[in-house]
mmCIF file with all atom_site columns, C-alpha atoms in Angstrom:
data_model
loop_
_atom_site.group_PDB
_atom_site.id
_atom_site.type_symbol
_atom_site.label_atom_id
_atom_site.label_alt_id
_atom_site.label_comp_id
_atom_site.label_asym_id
_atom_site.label_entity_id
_atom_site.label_seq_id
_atom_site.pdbx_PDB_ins_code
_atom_site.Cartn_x
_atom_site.Cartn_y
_atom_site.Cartn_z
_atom_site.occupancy
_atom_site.B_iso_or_equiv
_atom_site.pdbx_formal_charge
_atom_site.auth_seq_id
_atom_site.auth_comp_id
_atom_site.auth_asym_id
_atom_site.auth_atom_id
_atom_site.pdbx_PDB_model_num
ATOM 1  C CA . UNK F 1 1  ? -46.283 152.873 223.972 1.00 0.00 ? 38  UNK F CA 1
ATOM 2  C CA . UNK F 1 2  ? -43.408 151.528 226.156 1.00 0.00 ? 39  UNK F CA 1
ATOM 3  C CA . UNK F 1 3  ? -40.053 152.965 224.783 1.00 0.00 ? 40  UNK F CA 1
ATOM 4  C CA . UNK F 1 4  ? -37.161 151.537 226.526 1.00 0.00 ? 41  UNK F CA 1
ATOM 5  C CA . UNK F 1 5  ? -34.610 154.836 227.214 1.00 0.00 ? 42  UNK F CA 1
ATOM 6  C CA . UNK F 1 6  ? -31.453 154.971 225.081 1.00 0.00 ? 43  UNK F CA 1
ATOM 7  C CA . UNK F 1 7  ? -28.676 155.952 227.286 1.00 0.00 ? 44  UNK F CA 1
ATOM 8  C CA . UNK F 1 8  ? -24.942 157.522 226.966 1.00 0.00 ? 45  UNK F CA 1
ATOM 9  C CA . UNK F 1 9  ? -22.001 155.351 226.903 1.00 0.00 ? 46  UNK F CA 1
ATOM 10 C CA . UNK F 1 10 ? -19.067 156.543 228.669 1.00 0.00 ? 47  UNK F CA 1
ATOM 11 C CA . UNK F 1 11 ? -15.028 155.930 228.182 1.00 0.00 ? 48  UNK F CA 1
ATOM 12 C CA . UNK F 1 12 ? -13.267 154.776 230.459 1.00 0.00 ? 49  UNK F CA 1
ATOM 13 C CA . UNK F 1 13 ? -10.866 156.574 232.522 1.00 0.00 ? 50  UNK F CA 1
ATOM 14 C CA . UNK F 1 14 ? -7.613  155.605 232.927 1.00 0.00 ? 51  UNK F CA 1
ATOM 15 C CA . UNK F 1 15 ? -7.753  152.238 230.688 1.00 0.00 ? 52  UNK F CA 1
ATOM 16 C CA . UNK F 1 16 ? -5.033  150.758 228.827 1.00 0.00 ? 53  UNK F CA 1
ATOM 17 C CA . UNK F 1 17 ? -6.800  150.063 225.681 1.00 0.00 ? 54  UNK F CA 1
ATOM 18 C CA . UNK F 1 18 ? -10.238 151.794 224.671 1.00 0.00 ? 55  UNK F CA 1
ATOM 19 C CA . UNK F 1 19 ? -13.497 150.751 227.012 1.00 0.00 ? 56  UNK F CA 1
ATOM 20 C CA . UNK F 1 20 ? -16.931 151.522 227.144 1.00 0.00 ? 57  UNK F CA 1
ATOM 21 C CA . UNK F 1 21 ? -19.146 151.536 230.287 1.00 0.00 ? 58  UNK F CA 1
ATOM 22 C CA . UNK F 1 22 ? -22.717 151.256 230.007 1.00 0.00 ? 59  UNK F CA 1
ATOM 23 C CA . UNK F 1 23 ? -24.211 154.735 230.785 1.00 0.00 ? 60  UNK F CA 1
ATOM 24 C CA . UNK F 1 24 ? -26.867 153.095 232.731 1.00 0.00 ? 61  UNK F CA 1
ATOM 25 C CA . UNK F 1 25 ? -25.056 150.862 235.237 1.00 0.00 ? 62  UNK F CA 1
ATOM 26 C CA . UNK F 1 26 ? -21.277 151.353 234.464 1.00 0.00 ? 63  UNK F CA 1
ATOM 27 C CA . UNK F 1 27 ? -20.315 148.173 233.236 1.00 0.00 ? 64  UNK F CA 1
ATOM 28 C CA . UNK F 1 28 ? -17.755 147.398 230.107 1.00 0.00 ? 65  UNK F CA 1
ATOM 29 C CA . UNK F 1 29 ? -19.808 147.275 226.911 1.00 0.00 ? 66  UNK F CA 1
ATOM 30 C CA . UNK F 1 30 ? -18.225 143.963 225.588 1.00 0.00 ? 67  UNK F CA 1
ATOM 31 C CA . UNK F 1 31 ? -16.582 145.281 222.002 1.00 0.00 ? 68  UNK F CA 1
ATOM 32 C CA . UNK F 1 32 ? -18.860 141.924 220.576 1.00 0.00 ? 69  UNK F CA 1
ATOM 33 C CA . UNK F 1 33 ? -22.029 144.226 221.543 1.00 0.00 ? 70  UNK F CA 1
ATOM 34 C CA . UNK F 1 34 ? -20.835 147.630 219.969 1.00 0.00 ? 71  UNK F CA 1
ATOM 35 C CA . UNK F 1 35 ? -22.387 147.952 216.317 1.00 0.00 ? 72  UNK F CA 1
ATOM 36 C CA . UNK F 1 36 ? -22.754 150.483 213.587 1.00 0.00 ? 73  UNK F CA 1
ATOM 37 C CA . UNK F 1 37 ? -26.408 151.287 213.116 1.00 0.00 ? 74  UNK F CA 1
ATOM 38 C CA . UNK F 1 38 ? -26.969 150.407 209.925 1.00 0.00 ? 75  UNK F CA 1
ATOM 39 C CA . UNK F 1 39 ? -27.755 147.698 207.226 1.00 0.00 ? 76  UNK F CA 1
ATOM 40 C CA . UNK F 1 40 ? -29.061 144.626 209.129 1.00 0.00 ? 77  UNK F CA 1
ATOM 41 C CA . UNK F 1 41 ? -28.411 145.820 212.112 1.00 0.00 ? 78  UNK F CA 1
ATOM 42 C CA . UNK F 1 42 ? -30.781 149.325 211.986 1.00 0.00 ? 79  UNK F CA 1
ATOM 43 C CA . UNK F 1 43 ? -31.900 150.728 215.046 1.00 0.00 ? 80  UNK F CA 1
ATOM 44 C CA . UNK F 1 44 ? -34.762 152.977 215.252 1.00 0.00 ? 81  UNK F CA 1
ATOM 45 C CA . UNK F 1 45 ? -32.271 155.490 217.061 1.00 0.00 ? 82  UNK F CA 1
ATOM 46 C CA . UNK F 1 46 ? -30.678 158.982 216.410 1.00 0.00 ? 83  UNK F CA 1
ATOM 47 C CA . UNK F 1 47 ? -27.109 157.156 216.850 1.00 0.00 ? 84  UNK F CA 1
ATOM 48 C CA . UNK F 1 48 ? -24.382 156.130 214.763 1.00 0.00 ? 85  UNK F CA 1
ATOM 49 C CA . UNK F 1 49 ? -22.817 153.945 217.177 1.00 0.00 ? 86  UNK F CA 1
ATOM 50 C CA . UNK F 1 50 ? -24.788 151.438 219.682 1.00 0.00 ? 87  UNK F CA 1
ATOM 51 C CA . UNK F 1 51 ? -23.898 149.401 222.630 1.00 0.00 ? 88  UNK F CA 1
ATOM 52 C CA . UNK F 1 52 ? -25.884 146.837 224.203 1.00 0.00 ? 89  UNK F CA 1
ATOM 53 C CA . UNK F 1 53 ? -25.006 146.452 228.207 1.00 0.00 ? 90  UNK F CA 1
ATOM 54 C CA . UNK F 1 54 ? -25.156 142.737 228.659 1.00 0.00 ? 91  UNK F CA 1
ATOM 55 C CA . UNK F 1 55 ? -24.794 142.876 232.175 1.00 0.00 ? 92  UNK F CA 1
ATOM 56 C CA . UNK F 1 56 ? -27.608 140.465 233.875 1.00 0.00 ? 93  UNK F CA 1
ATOM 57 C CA . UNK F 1 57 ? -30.093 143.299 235.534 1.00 0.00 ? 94  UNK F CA 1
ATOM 58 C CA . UNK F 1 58 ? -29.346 145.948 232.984 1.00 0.00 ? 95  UNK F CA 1
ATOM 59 C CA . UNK F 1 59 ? -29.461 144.969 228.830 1.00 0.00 ? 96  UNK F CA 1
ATOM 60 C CA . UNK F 1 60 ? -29.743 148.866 228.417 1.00 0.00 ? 97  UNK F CA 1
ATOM 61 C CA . UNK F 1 61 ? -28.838 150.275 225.082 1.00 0.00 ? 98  UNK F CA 1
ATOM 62 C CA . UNK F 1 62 ? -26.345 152.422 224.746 1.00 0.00 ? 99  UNK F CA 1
ATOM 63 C CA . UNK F 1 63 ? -25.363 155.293 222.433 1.00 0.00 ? 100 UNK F CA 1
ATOM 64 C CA . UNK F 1 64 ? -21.854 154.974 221.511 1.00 0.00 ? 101 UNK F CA 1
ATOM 65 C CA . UNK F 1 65 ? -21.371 158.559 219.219 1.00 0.00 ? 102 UNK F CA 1
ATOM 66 C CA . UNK F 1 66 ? -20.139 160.727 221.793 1.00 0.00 ? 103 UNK F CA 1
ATOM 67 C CA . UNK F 1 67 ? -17.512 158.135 223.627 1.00 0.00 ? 104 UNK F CA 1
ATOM 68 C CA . UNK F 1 68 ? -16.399 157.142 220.243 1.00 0.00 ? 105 UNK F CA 1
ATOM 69 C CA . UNK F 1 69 ? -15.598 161.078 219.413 1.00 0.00 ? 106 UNK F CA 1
ATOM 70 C CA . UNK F 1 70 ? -12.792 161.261 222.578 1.00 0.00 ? 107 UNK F CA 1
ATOM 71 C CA . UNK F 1 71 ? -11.121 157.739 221.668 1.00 0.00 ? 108 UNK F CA 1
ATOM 72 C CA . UNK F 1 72 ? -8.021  159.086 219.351 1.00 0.00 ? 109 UNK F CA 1
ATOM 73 C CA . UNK F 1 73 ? -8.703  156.264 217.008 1.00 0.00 ? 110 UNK F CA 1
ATOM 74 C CA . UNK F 1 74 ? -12.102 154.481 217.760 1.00 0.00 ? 111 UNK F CA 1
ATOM 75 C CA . UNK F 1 75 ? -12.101 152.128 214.436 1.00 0.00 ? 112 UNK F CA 1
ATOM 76 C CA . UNK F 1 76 ? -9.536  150.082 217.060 1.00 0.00 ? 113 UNK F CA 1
ATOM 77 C CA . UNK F 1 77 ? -12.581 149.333 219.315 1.00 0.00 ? 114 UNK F CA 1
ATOM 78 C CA . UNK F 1 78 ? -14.348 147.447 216.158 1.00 0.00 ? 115 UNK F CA 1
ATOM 79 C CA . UNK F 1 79 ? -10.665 145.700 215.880 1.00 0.00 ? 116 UNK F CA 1
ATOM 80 C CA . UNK F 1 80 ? -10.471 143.897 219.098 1.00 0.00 ? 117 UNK F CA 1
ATOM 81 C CA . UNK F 1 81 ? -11.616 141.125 220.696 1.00 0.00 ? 118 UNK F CA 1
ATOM 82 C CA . UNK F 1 82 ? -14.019 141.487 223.105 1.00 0.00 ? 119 UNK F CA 1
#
């Protein structure tokens, strides 16, 4: 069985308004690929919170908990426009 690796989101440092970077290759998480795991959407993950990277030579998947615990109000990442 192939399991692709779920990886760690990070927050950005120093950013004006709350970003994510891919955990795998550092790039922003685009807030349009940040979902709650559940309903529909259900990942097969240990996560509450998942990104997908959509940079071209990454797509890795991201887990979102941990950045989302040090933004002081992370419901304003689902708020935004990507």
């Amino acid at each position: 069985m192939n399991e692709q690796p779920i990886y760690t989101a990070l927050v950005a440092e120093g950013s004006a308004v709350p970003t994510l970077l891919c955990g795998h290759c550092r790039s922003i998480l685009s807030r349009a690929r940040i979902f709650r795991n559940e309903g529909d959407s259900q990942q097969d993950v240990e996560c509450m919170t998942i990104g997908l990277c959509s940079a071209d030579d990454c797509g890795a998947v991201n887990c979102c908990d941990a950045a989302m615990a040090s933004i002081d109000n992370p419901e304003q990442l689902f708020g935004m426009a990507s």
